[in-house]
Amino acid sequence: MDNSWKKTFGIIWTGQFFSILTSSLVNFALIIWLSLKTGSAEILAWASIAALLPQAIVGPFTGVLIDRWDRKLVMMLADSFIALCTLLLAMLFWLGMAQMWHIFLMLSLRSIGAAFHMPAMQASVPLLAPAEQLTQIAGINQIISSVSQIAGPALGAMSIAIWKIEYVLLFDVAGALIVVSSLLFVTIPNPEKKIEKSRNILREMKEGVMTILRQRGLSLIFLFAILFTFFLMPVSVLFPLMTFRYFGGTELQAGIIEAVWSVGALLGGTIMGARVYTINKVWLLNWMYLASGVTILLSGLLPANGYYWFALLTALGGVSGAVYNSAFIGIVQTKVDPAALGRVFSIFATFSIIPAMLGLIGIGFFADGLGLTTSFIACGAIILIIGVVAFFTPSALQADKH
């Protein structure tokens, strides 16, 4: 493979940067809007569920279709659909007709678009770059995401203070249009088709699951990742409320917390994207479980005047999250046939999201009833336990040995 893949990624990364930046801006603006309107952990949890449930339901089916269809076209249509949904919500706000359920519906429809876009993008990477570059590319993707998410919350907080929500939503529409336009200038190959037209979707879904289960080490890595997501995702939606209700912070301080997490993620992505490492990536995953658990647990133990320590711990959590994400994606992309990657990533998303949604439902009641800090302490302690157990699974630890 020659170096033309670098030019292709340069174009793709440019479009992705604007798409992630505008999505980060709009997502944080919506979080601020919901937090100020309701002040409820339960509402934020249900909003997160609305953004995840459709992806969990359609995920296994989209993976099969992605492995069948042209992946570039899938990404373009998915981003166009997301732009249309956001534009329709903006129009409802303009007309004074927007209700809370409209926001939840828009989040759900965007989730369907993401169920096609993200697996298609991740499944395309091994077809565009050399295998030894995959973890490094995942790190560079994390850098782009982190830079966008550093600027996004700050721009979102500023935008929602200056403009009405309907105008802020238009940034997301513009970002989707930019990423679609960038894809017009690249060629994304599709894997050699190994699927007969007579075969059915359910059988192909089963084959995607078996691709994971046939490799014991890989299946254990997936299991620990799912458990990690189950306890991390619920607590992650509580960060704005921790700033507002526990630390007595402002919208700007809530934006700072989002930004410092992204600064940490930028650092982690930079570390992973700087060079090709020979370290066992499974060991790296396990250490990141421990690091994430510690940052969440300590955040719950802080006093009410410990906002700056909260910001520091959040930044460290961003570092561990970025390193974890880069290592995990690198493992999957090197251990799974590219022809099955769409199904594998989609199935993993489904099996991660469904348990995480149960956690989100519980955390809303738990945080409103027993307290935000108790939620952080409990989730952090359990993630620590996951990391310890992961170190005592030899088959998983051997999975990254070639």
mmCIF file of C-alpha atoms in Angstrom:
data_model
loop_
_atom_site.group_PDB
_atom_site.id
_atom_site.type_symbol
_atom_site.label_atom_id
_atom_site.label_comp_id
_atom_site.label_asym_id
_atom_site.label_seq_id
_atom_site.Cartn_x
_atom_site.Cartn_y
_atom_site.Cartn_z
ATOM 1 C CA MET A 1 0.000 0.000 0.000
ATOM 2 C CA ASP A 2 1.515 3.344 -1.048
ATOM 3 C CA ASN A 3 1.310 6.653 0.801
ATOM 4 C CA SER A 4 -1.834 7.795 -1.055
ATOM 5 C CA TRP A 5 -3.785 6.640 1.999
ATOM 6 C CA LYS A 6 -2.388 9.640 3.909
ATOM 7 C CA LYS A 7 -3.974 12.079 1.459
ATOM 8 C CA THR A 8 -7.280 10.226 1.699
ATOM 9 C CA PHE A 9 -7.220 10.404 5.475
ATOM 10 C CA GLY A 10 -6.294 14.089 5.346
ATOM 11 C CA ILE A 11 -9.497 14.834 3.417
ATOM 12 C CA ILE A 12 -11.624 12.573 5.607
ATOM 13 C CA TRP A 13 -10.167 14.025 8.805
ATOM 14 C CA THR A 14 -10.906 17.587 7.646
ATOM 15 C CA GLY A 15 -14.576 16.781 7.170
ATOM 16 C CA GLN A 16 -14.714 14.797 10.415
ATOM 17 C CA PHE A 17 -13.208 17.712 12.348
ATOM 18 C CA PHE A 18 -15.977 20.130 11.376
ATOM 19 C CA SER A 19 -18.652 17.479 11.874
ATOM 20 C CA ILE A 20 -17.459 16.537 15.369
ATOM 21 C CA LEU A 21 -16.878 20.188 16.323
ATOM 22 C CA THR A 22 -20.398 21.280 15.398
ATOM 23 C CA SER A 23 -21.945 18.172 16.973
ATOM 24 C CA SER A 24 -20.026 18.841 20.186
ATOM 25 C CA LEU A 25 -21.160 22.460 20.137
ATOM 26 C CA VAL A 26 -24.829 21.561 19.647
ATOM 27 C CA ASN A 27 -24.801 18.619 22.070
ATOM 28 C CA PHE A 28 -23.394 20.729 24.883
ATOM 29 C CA ALA A 29 -25.811 23.560 24.112
ATOM 30 C CA LEU A 30 -28.686 21.061 24.414
ATOM 31 C CA ILE A 31 -27.294 19.717 27.710
ATOM 32 C CA ILE A 32 -27.081 23.245 29.107
ATOM 33 C CA TRP A 33 -30.579 23.997 27.824
ATOM 34 C CA LEU A 34 -32.044 20.834 29.409
ATOM 35 C CA SER A 35 -30.096 21.313 32.650
ATOM 36 C CA LEU A 36 -31.317 24.895 33.056
ATOM 37 C CA LYS A 37 -34.885 24.070 32.038
ATOM 38 C CA THR A 38 -35.311 20.989 34.253
ATOM 39 C CA GLY A 39 -32.354 20.631 36.671
ATOM 40 C CA SER A 40 -33.124 16.910 36.745
ATOM 41 C CA ALA A 41 -30.664 14.009 36.506
ATOM 42 C CA GLU A 42 -33.560 11.834 35.409
ATOM 43 C CA ILE A 43 -34.338 14.065 32.400
ATOM 44 C CA LEU A 44 -30.682 14.050 31.331
ATOM 45 C CA ALA A 45 -30.625 10.262 31.700
ATOM 46 C CA TRP A 46 -33.754 9.870 29.556
ATOM 47 C CA ALA A 47 -32.288 12.214 26.944
ATOM 48 C CA SER A 48 -29.208 9.990 26.809
ATOM 49 C CA ILE A 49 -31.419 6.925 26.448
ATOM 50 C CA ALA A 50 -33.284 8.571 23.568
ATOM 51 C CA ALA A 51 -29.935 9.138 21.868
ATOM 52 C CA LEU A 52 -28.826 5.527 22.385
ATOM 53 C CA LEU A 53 -31.840 3.206 22.236
ATOM 54 C CA PRO A 54 -32.454 3.341 18.450
ATOM 55 C CA GLN A 55 -28.770 2.699 17.809
ATOM 56 C CA ALA A 56 -28.937 -0.356 20.068
ATOM 57 C CA ILE A 57 -32.041 -1.690 18.333
ATOM 58 C CA VAL A 58 -30.971 -1.230 14.714
ATOM 59 C CA GLY A 59 -27.233 -1.733 15.293
ATOM 60 C CA PRO A 60 -27.012 -5.462 14.447
ATOM 61 C CA PHE A 61 -29.033 -4.918 11.261
ATOM 62 C CA THR A 62 -26.991 -1.896 10.156
ATOM 63 C CA GLY A 63 -23.774 -3.880 10.564
ATOM 64 C CA VAL A 64 -24.975 -6.489 8.097
ATOM 65 C CA LEU A 65 -26.065 -3.819 5.630
ATOM 66 C CA ILE A 66 -22.795 -1.911 5.972
ATOM 67 C CA ASP A 67 -20.850 -5.064 5.102
ATOM 68 C CA ARG A 68 -23.090 -5.474 2.034
ATOM 69 C CA TRP A 69 -23.349 -1.902 0.779
ATOM 70 C CA ASP A 70 -20.933 0.747 -0.425
ATOM 71 C CA ARG A 71 -19.450 2.172 2.797
ATOM 72 C CA LYS A 72 -18.781 5.640 1.425
ATOM 73 C CA LEU A 73 -22.401 5.991 0.296
ATOM 74 C CA VAL A 74 -23.627 4.740 3.669
ATOM 75 C CA MET A 75 -21.663 7.469 5.482
ATOM 76 C CA MET A 76 -22.878 10.199 3.135
ATOM 77 C CA LEU A 77 -26.532 9.203 3.450
ATOM 78 C CA ALA A 78 -26.259 8.831 7.235
ATOM 79 C CA ASP A 79 -24.788 12.322 7.684
ATOM 80 C CA SER A 80 -27.403 13.819 5.341
ATOM 81 C CA PHE A 81 -30.167 12.189 7.381
ATOM 82 C CA ILE A 82 -28.706 13.596 10.618
ATOM 83 C CA ALA A 83 -28.598 17.090 9.082
ATOM 84 C CA LEU A 84 -32.236 16.826 7.993
ATOM 85 C CA CYS A 85 -33.419 15.730 11.451
ATOM 86 C CA THR A 86 -31.591 18.601 13.148
ATOM 87 C CA LEU A 87 -32.986 21.088 10.646
ATOM 88 C CA LEU A 88 -36.540 19.885 11.329
ATOM 89 C CA LEU A 89 -36.078 20.413 15.083
ATOM 90 C CA ALA A 90 -34.748 23.927 14.454
ATOM 91 C CA MET A 91 -37.867 24.662 12.391
ATOM 92 C CA LEU A 92 -40.092 23.478 15.260
ATOM 93 C CA PHE A 93 -38.333 25.918 17.586
ATOM 94 C CA TRP A 94 -38.722 28.699 15.028
ATOM 95 C CA LEU A 95 -42.468 28.016 14.844
ATOM 96 C CA GLY A 96 -42.779 27.911 18.638
ATOM 97 C CA MET A 97 -44.019 24.321 18.483
ATOM 98 C CA ALA A 98 -41.059 22.466 20.011
ATOM 99 C CA GLN A 99 -41.807 20.243 22.999
ATOM 100 C CA MET A 100 -39.540 18.067 25.140
ATOM 101 C CA TRP A 101 -40.633 14.966 23.245
ATOM 102 C CA HIS A 102 -39.561 16.610 19.991
ATOM 103 C CA ILE A 103 -36.014 16.856 21.360
ATOM 104 C CA PHE A 104 -36.082 13.206 22.424
ATOM 105 C CA LEU A 105 -37.410 12.213 18.985
ATOM 106 C CA MET A 106 -34.671 14.179 17.221
ATOM 107 C CA LEU A 107 -32.020 12.534 19.401
ATOM 108 C CA SER A 108 -33.481 9.143 18.516
ATOM 109 C CA LEU A 109 -33.463 9.804 14.779
ATOM 110 C CA ARG A 110 -29.892 11.106 14.930
ATOM 111 C CA SER A 111 -29.006 7.902 16.736
ATOM 112 C CA ILE A 112 -30.227 5.883 13.764
ATOM 113 C CA GLY A 113 -27.966 7.892 11.476
ATOM 114 C CA ALA A 114 -25.017 7.343 13.836
ATOM 115 C CA ALA A 115 -25.764 3.595 13.849
ATOM 116 C CA PHE A 116 -24.855 3.603 10.162
ATOM 117 C CA HIS A 117 -22.098 6.225 10.089
ATOM 118 C CA MET A 118 -19.755 5.179 12.910
ATOM 119 C CA PRO A 119 -19.477 1.432 12.112
ATOM 120 C CA ALA A 120 -19.088 2.239 8.401
ATOM 121 C CA MET A 121 -16.243 4.658 9.179
ATOM 122 C CA GLN A 122 -14.499 2.275 11.596
ATOM 123 C CA ALA A 123 -14.912 -0.661 9.200
ATOM 124 C CA SER A 124 -13.386 1.369 6.344
ATOM 125 C CA VAL A 125 -10.146 2.260 8.121
ATOM 126 C CA PRO A 126 -8.383 -1.131 7.654
ATOM 127 C CA LEU A 127 -9.144 -0.899 3.921
ATOM 128 C CA LEU A 128 -7.427 2.493 3.672
ATOM 129 C CA ALA A 129 -4.265 2.157 5.764
ATOM 130 C CA PRO A 130 -1.561 -0.425 6.582
ATOM 131 C CA ALA A 131 -2.359 -2.756 9.499
ATOM 132 C CA GLU A 132 0.596 -1.525 11.585
ATOM 133 C CA GLN A 133 -0.793 2.026 11.426
ATOM 134 C CA LEU A 134 -4.286 1.255 12.776
ATOM 135 C CA THR A 135 -3.687 2.039 16.452
ATOM 136 C CA GLN A 136 -1.820 5.220 15.487
ATOM 137 C CA ILE A 137 -4.723 6.244 13.230
ATOM 138 C CA ALA A 138 -7.132 5.603 16.100
ATOM 139 C CA GLY A 139 -4.977 7.951 18.188
ATOM 140 C CA ILE A 140 -5.101 10.657 15.508
ATOM 141 C CA ASN A 141 -8.878 10.229 15.303
ATOM 142 C CA GLN A 142 -8.931 10.762 19.064
ATOM 143 C CA ILE A 143 -6.885 13.965 18.670
ATOM 144 C CA ILE A 144 -9.384 15.339 16.155
ATOM 145 C CA SER A 145 -12.272 14.375 18.402
ATOM 146 C CA SER A 146 -10.603 15.905 21.454
ATOM 147 C CA VAL A 147 -9.726 19.209 19.787
ATOM 148 C CA SER A 148 -13.329 19.465 18.607
ATOM 149 C CA GLN A 149 -14.658 18.621 22.047
ATOM 150 C CA ILE A 150 -12.390 21.154 23.708
ATOM 151 C CA ALA A 151 -13.716 23.957 21.546
ATOM 152 C CA GLY A 152 -17.252 22.568 21.245
ATOM 153 C CA PRO A 153 -18.448 23.054 24.859
ATOM 154 C CA ALA A 154 -16.944 26.542 25.039
ATOM 155 C CA LEU A 155 -18.583 27.499 21.736
ATOM 156 C CA GLY A 156 -21.810 25.798 22.800
ATOM 157 C CA ALA A 157 -21.975 27.700 26.091
ATOM 158 C CA MET A 158 -21.214 30.954 24.282
ATOM 159 C CA SER A 159 -23.717 30.226 21.503
ATOM 160 C CA ILE A 160 -26.596 29.379 23.820
ATOM 161 C CA ALA A 161 -25.916 32.623 25.703
ATOM 162 C CA ILE A 162 -25.969 34.678 22.488
ATOM 163 C CA TRP A 163 -28.530 32.952 20.262
ATOM 164 C CA LYS A 164 -31.705 31.001 20.670
ATOM 165 C CA ILE A 165 -31.460 27.223 20.524
ATOM 166 C CA GLU A 166 -32.952 27.071 17.006
ATOM 167 C CA TYR A 167 -30.026 29.053 15.600
ATOM 168 C CA VAL A 168 -27.461 26.994 17.507
ATOM 169 C CA LEU A 169 -28.879 23.817 15.940
ATOM 170 C CA LEU A 170 -27.941 25.094 12.487
ATOM 171 C CA PHE A 171 -24.252 24.615 13.297
ATOM 172 C CA ASP A 172 -24.846 20.871 13.331
ATOM 173 C CA VAL A 173 -26.539 21.050 9.934
ATOM 174 C CA ALA A 174 -23.541 22.917 8.516
ATOM 175 C CA GLY A 175 -21.100 20.369 9.973
ATOM 176 C CA ALA A 176 -22.974 17.452 8.423
ATOM 177 C CA LEU A 177 -22.960 19.137 5.037
ATOM 178 C CA ILE A 178 -19.200 19.720 5.252
ATOM 179 C CA VAL A 179 -18.425 16.072 6.041
ATOM 180 C CA VAL A 180 -20.675 14.863 3.222
ATOM 181 C CA SER A 181 -18.920 17.213 0.803
ATOM 182 C CA SER A 182 -15.473 15.990 1.899
ATOM 183 C CA LEU A 183 -16.416 12.376 1.163
ATOM 184 C CA LEU A 184 -17.101 13.315 -2.447
ATOM 185 C CA PHE A 185 -13.354 13.815 -2.952
ATOM 186 C CA VAL A 186 -12.147 10.408 -1.700
ATOM 187 C CA THR A 187 -12.387 6.808 -2.805
ATOM 188 C CA ILE A 188 -13.184 4.267 -0.105
ATOM 189 C CA PRO A 189 -12.745 0.656 -1.239
ATOM 190 C CA ASN A 190 -15.134 -2.053 -0.163
ATOM 191 C CA PRO A 191 -13.935 -5.477 1.017
ATOM 192 C CA GLU A 192 -14.178 -8.508 -1.174
ATOM 193 C CA LYS A 193 -17.747 -9.714 -0.874
ATOM 194 C CA LYS A 194 -17.990 -13.046 0.903
ATOM 195 C CA ILE A 195 -21.757 -12.958 1.299
ATOM 196 C CA GLU A 196 -24.056 -14.783 -1.069
ATOM 197 C CA LYS A 197 -27.187 -12.900 -2.016
ATOM 198 C CA SER A 198 -29.361 -15.874 -1.047
ATOM 199 C CA ARG A 199 -28.275 -15.628 2.573
ATOM 200 C CA ASN A 200 -30.421 -13.766 5.052
ATOM 201 C CA ILE A 201 -29.688 -10.927 7.433
ATOM 202 C CA LEU A 202 -30.284 -12.916 10.622
ATOM 203 C CA ARG A 203 -27.722 -15.511 9.587
ATOM 204 C CA GLU A 204 -25.183 -12.807 8.840
ATOM 205 C CA MET A 205 -25.880 -11.206 12.223
ATOM 206 C CA LYS A 206 -25.204 -14.565 13.854
ATOM 207 C CA GLU A 207 -21.924 -14.821 11.951
ATOM 208 C CA GLY A 208 -20.940 -11.402 13.284
ATOM 209 C CA VAL A 209 -21.553 -12.609 16.839
ATOM 210 C CA MET A 210 -19.655 -15.842 16.176
ATOM 211 C CA THR A 211 -16.702 -13.846 14.841
ATOM 212 C CA ILE A 212 -16.322 -12.529 18.388
ATOM 213 C CA LEU A 213 -17.200 -15.703 20.302
ATOM 214 C CA ARG A 214 -14.851 -17.939 18.309
ATOM 215 C CA GLN A 215 -11.905 -15.983 19.770
ATOM 216 C CA ARG A 216 -12.085 -16.486 23.541
ATOM 217 C CA GLY A 217 -9.619 -13.739 24.314
ATOM 218 C CA LEU A 218 -11.446 -11.242 22.111
ATOM 219 C CA SER A 219 -14.823 -12.193 23.581
ATOM 220 C CA LEU A 220 -13.499 -11.543 27.108
ATOM 221 C CA ILE A 221 -12.132 -8.162 26.002
ATOM 222 C CA PHE A 222 -15.602 -7.321 24.687
ATOM 223 C CA LEU A 223 -17.207 -8.482 27.945
ATOM 224 C CA PHE A 224 -15.004 -6.240 30.087
ATOM 225 C CA ALA A 225 -15.585 -3.320 27.706
ATOM 226 C CA ILE A 226 -19.357 -3.790 27.967
ATOM 227 C CA LEU A 227 -19.223 -3.872 31.768
ATOM 228 C CA PHE A 228 -16.998 -0.783 31.740
ATOM 229 C CA THR A 229 -19.501 1.080 29.557
ATOM 230 C CA PHE A 230 -22.372 -0.030 31.805
ATOM 231 C CA PHE A 231 -20.927 1.877 34.762
ATOM 232 C CA LEU A 232 -19.107 4.687 32.943
ATOM 233 C CA MET A 233 -21.894 5.965 30.698
ATOM 234 C CA PRO A 234 -24.472 6.587 33.474
ATOM 235 C CA VAL A 235 -22.058 8.608 35.596
ATOM 236 C CA SER A 236 -20.830 10.568 32.566
ATOM 237 C CA VAL A 237 -24.216 12.279 32.138
ATOM 238 C CA LEU A 238 -24.021 13.624 35.693
ATOM 239 C CA PHE A 239 -21.009 15.896 35.166
ATOM 240 C CA PRO A 240 -23.052 19.067 34.405
ATOM 241 C CA LEU A 241 -25.264 18.452 37.440
ATOM 242 C CA MET A 242 -22.208 17.893 39.638
ATOM 243 C CA THR A 243 -20.983 21.310 38.542
ATOM 244 C CA PHE A 244 -24.352 23.033 39.051
ATOM 245 C CA ARG A 245 -25.797 21.284 42.103
ATOM 246 C CA TYR A 246 -22.813 20.023 44.111
ATOM 247 C CA PHE A 247 -20.055 22.526 43.357
ATOM 248 C CA GLY A 248 -22.452 25.469 42.830
ATOM 249 C CA GLY A 249 -20.892 26.283 39.473
ATOM 250 C CA THR A 250 -22.035 28.291 36.467
ATOM 251 C CA GLU A 251 -22.685 27.458 32.808
ATOM 252 C CA LEU A 252 -19.104 28.545 32.051
ATOM 253 C CA GLN A 253 -17.707 26.206 34.702
ATOM 254 C CA ALA A 254 -19.789 23.348 33.306
ATOM 255 C CA GLY A 255 -18.288 24.116 29.917
ATOM 256 C CA ILE A 256 -14.805 24.107 31.444
ATOM 257 C CA ILE A 257 -15.370 20.601 32.812
ATOM 258 C CA GLU A 258 -16.335 19.359 29.361
ATOM 259 C CA ALA A 259 -13.335 21.146 27.873
ATOM 260 C CA VAL A 260 -10.770 19.803 30.350
ATOM 261 C CA TRP A 261 -11.951 16.254 29.750
ATOM 262 C CA SER A 262 -11.308 16.865 26.068
ATOM 263 C CA VAL A 263 -7.904 18.380 26.835
ATOM 264 C CA GLY A 264 -7.046 15.163 28.635
ATOM 265 C CA ALA A 265 -8.405 13.144 25.720
ATOM 266 C CA LEU A 266 -6.296 15.257 23.362
ATOM 267 C CA LEU A 267 -3.205 14.405 25.376
ATOM 268 C CA GLY A 268 -4.119 10.726 25.392
ATOM 269 C CA GLY A 269 -4.816 10.760 21.663
ATOM 270 C CA THR A 270 -1.535 12.559 21.019
ATOM 271 C CA ILE A 271 0.343 9.896 22.976
ATOM 272 C CA MET A 272 -1.313 7.101 20.989
ATOM 273 C CA GLY A 273 -1.034 8.887 17.642
ATOM 274 C CA ALA A 274 2.602 9.957 18.000
ATOM 275 C CA ARG A 275 4.092 6.614 16.999
ATOM 276 C CA VAL A 276 3.461 2.893 16.558
ATOM 277 C CA TYR A 277 3.802 1.143 19.936
ATOM 278 C CA THR A 278 4.721 -2.494 20.533
ATOM 279 C CA ILE A 279 3.099 -2.610 23.986
ATOM 280 C CA ASN A 280 0.452 -5.265 24.653
ATOM 281 C CA LYS A 281 -2.739 -3.303 24.067
ATOM 282 C CA VAL A 282 -4.813 -5.556 26.349
ATOM 283 C CA TRP A 283 -2.600 -4.655 29.304
ATOM 284 C CA LEU A 284 -3.088 -1.037 28.307
ATOM 285 C CA LEU A 285 -6.888 -1.479 28.363
ATOM 286 C CA ASN A 286 -6.767 -2.973 31.840
ATOM 287 C CA TRP A 287 -4.629 -0.156 33.237
ATOM 288 C CA MET A 288 -7.087 2.343 31.778
ATOM 289 C CA TYR A 289 -9.946 0.627 33.626
ATOM 290 C CA LEU A 290 -8.047 1.220 36.854
ATOM 291 C CA ALA A 291 -7.221 4.829 35.969
ATOM 292 C CA SER A 292 -10.831 5.639 35.031
ATOM 293 C CA GLY A 293 -12.164 4.024 38.184
ATOM 294 C CA VAL A 294 -9.802 6.038 40.383
ATOM 295 C CA THR A 295 -10.722 9.390 38.787
ATOM 296 C CA ILE A 296 -14.479 8.748 39.161
ATOM 297 C CA LEU A 297 -14.189 7.423 42.724
ATOM 298 C CA LEU A 298 -12.075 10.366 43.888
ATOM 299 C CA SER A 299 -14.467 12.830 42.213
ATOM 300 C CA GLY A 300 -17.250 11.498 44.427
ATOM 301 C CA LEU A 301 -15.124 11.952 47.546
ATOM 302 C CA LEU A 302 -14.353 15.637 46.925
ATOM 303 C CA PRO A 303 -15.762 18.343 49.220
ATOM 304 C CA ALA A 304 -18.199 20.926 47.859
ATOM 305 C CA ASN A 305 -15.350 23.421 47.440
ATOM 306 C CA GLY A 306 -13.254 20.974 45.415
ATOM 307 C CA TYR A 307 -14.271 22.127 41.937
ATOM 308 C CA TYR A 308 -10.690 22.606 40.730
ATOM 309 C CA TRP A 309 -9.733 19.103 41.878
ATOM 310 C CA PHE A 310 -12.812 17.865 40.034
ATOM 311 C CA ALA A 311 -11.535 19.550 36.881
ATOM 312 C CA LEU A 312 -8.097 17.925 37.300
ATOM 313 C CA LEU A 313 -9.573 14.462 37.841
ATOM 314 C CA THR A 314 -11.829 14.973 34.835
ATOM 315 C CA ALA A 315 -8.802 15.794 32.676
ATOM 316 C CA LEU A 316 -7.028 12.637 33.851
ATOM 317 C CA GLY A 317 -10.183 10.691 33.037
ATOM 318 C CA GLY A 318 -10.026 12.131 29.533
ATOM 319 C CA VAL A 319 -6.459 10.866 29.122
ATOM 320 C CA SER A 320 -7.381 7.351 30.206
ATOM 321 C CA GLY A 321 -10.503 7.332 28.040
ATOM 322 C CA ALA A 322 -8.590 8.320 24.906
ATOM 323 C CA VAL A 323 -5.844 5.752 25.449
ATOM 324 C CA TYR A 324 -8.457 3.080 26.139
ATOM 325 C CA ASN A 325 -10.470 3.918 23.029
ATOM 326 C CA SER A 326 -7.432 3.919 20.729
ATOM 327 C CA ALA A 327 -6.157 0.610 22.089
ATOM 328 C CA PHE A 328 -9.567 -1.071 21.911
ATOM 329 C CA ILE A 329 -10.255 -0.023 18.318
ATOM 330 C CA GLY A 330 -6.735 -1.074 17.311
ATOM 331 C CA ILE A 331 -7.256 -4.542 18.788
ATOM 332 C CA VAL A 332 -10.579 -5.086 17.028
ATOM 333 C CA GLN A 333 -9.380 -3.816 13.658
ATOM 334 C CA THR A 334 -6.354 -6.124 13.716
ATOM 335 C CA LYS A 335 -8.141 -9.246 15.024
ATOM 336 C CA VAL A 336 -11.261 -9.187 12.812
ATOM 337 C CA ASP A 337 -11.594 -9.700 9.049
ATOM 338 C CA PRO A 338 -12.426 -6.315 7.399
ATOM 339 C CA ALA A 339 -15.370 -7.979 5.625
ATOM 340 C CA ALA A 340 -17.002 -8.548 9.036
ATOM 341 C CA LEU A 341 -15.955 -5.356 10.827
ATOM 342 C CA GLY A 342 -19.230 -3.527 10.162
ATOM 343 C CA ARG A 343 -21.166 -6.282 11.913
ATOM 344 C CA VAL A 344 -18.673 -6.602 14.754
ATOM 345 C CA PHE A 345 -18.611 -2.879 15.594
ATOM 346 C CA SER A 346 -22.407 -2.646 15.336
ATOM 347 C CA ILE A 347 -22.953 -5.704 17.520
ATOM 348 C CA PHE A 348 -20.509 -4.382 20.097
ATOM 349 C CA ALA A 349 -22.351 -1.048 20.116
ATOM 350 C CA THR A 350 -25.657 -2.825 20.704
ATOM 351 C CA PHE A 351 -24.363 -5.054 23.495
ATOM 352 C CA SER A 352 -22.696 -2.029 25.121
ATOM 353 C CA ILE A 353 -25.608 0.351 24.806
ATOM 354 C CA ILE A 354 -28.447 -1.880 26.045
ATOM 355 C CA PRO A 355 -26.845 -2.541 29.471
ATOM 356 C CA ALA A 356 -25.692 1.086 29.642
ATOM 357 C CA MET A 357 -29.285 2.250 29.148
ATOM 358 C CA LEU A 358 -30.369 0.157 32.119
ATOM 359 C CA GLY A 359 -27.644 1.915 34.058
ATOM 360 C CA LEU A 360 -28.890 5.287 32.838
ATOM 361 C CA ILE A 361 -32.418 4.513 34.006
ATOM 362 C CA GLY A 362 -31.114 3.505 37.409
ATOM 363 C CA ILE A 363 -28.684 6.400 37.778
ATOM 364 C CA GLY A 364 -31.454 8.959 37.289
ATOM 365 C CA PHE A 365 -33.364 7.646 40.287
ATOM 366 C CA PHE A 366 -30.187 6.840 42.222
ATOM 367 C CA ALA A 367 -28.627 10.285 41.812
ATOM 368 C CA ASP A 368 -31.848 12.194 42.527
ATOM 369 C CA GLY A 369 -32.598 9.981 45.550
ATOM 370 C CA LEU A 370 -29.246 9.167 47.176
ATOM 371 C CA GLY A 371 -27.015 11.901 45.799
ATOM 372 C CA LEU A 372 -24.628 12.648 42.981
ATOM 373 C CA THR A 373 -21.450 11.937 44.952
ATOM 374 C CA THR A 374 -22.704 8.514 46.023
ATOM 375 C CA SER A 375 -23.256 7.672 42.353
ATOM 376 C CA PHE A 376 -19.677 8.628 41.500
ATOM 377 C CA ILE A 377 -18.231 6.618 44.385
ATOM 378 C CA ALA A 378 -20.226 3.476 43.547
ATOM 379 C CA CYS A 379 -19.501 3.547 39.802
ATOM 380 C CA GLY A 380 -15.814 4.332 40.302
ATOM 381 C CA ALA A 381 -15.363 1.464 42.770
ATOM 382 C CA ILE A 382 -17.018 -1.053 40.442
ATOM 383 C CA ILE A 383 -14.888 0.054 37.461
ATOM 384 C CA LEU A 384 -11.805 -0.482 39.621
ATOM 385 C CA ILE A 385 -12.975 -4.027 40.339
ATOM 386 C CA ILE A 386 -13.455 -4.648 36.590
ATOM 387 C CA GLY A 387 -9.865 -3.569 35.968
ATOM 388 C CA VAL A 388 -8.490 -5.851 38.677
ATOM 389 C CA VAL A 389 -10.450 -8.876 37.425
ATOM 390 C CA ALA A 390 -9.329 -8.197 33.831
ATOM 391 C CA PHE A 391 -5.701 -8.706 34.849
ATOM 392 C CA PHE A 392 -6.513 -12.282 35.941
ATOM 393 C CA THR A 393 -7.816 -13.517 32.567
ATOM 394 C CA PRO A 394 -4.845 -15.073 30.705
ATOM 395 C CA SER A 395 -6.726 -15.729 27.454
ATOM 396 C CA ALA A 396 -7.629 -12.041 27.157
ATOM 397 C CA LEU A 397 -4.091 -10.937 27.984
ATOM 398 C CA GLN A 398 -2.776 -13.175 25.192
ATOM 399 C CA ALA A 399 -5.214 -11.799 22.585
ATOM 400 C CA ASP A 400 -2.879 -9.058 21.336
ATOM 401 C CA LYS A 401 0.081 -11.365 20.753
ATOM 402 C CA HIS A 402 0.628 -11.895 17.024
#
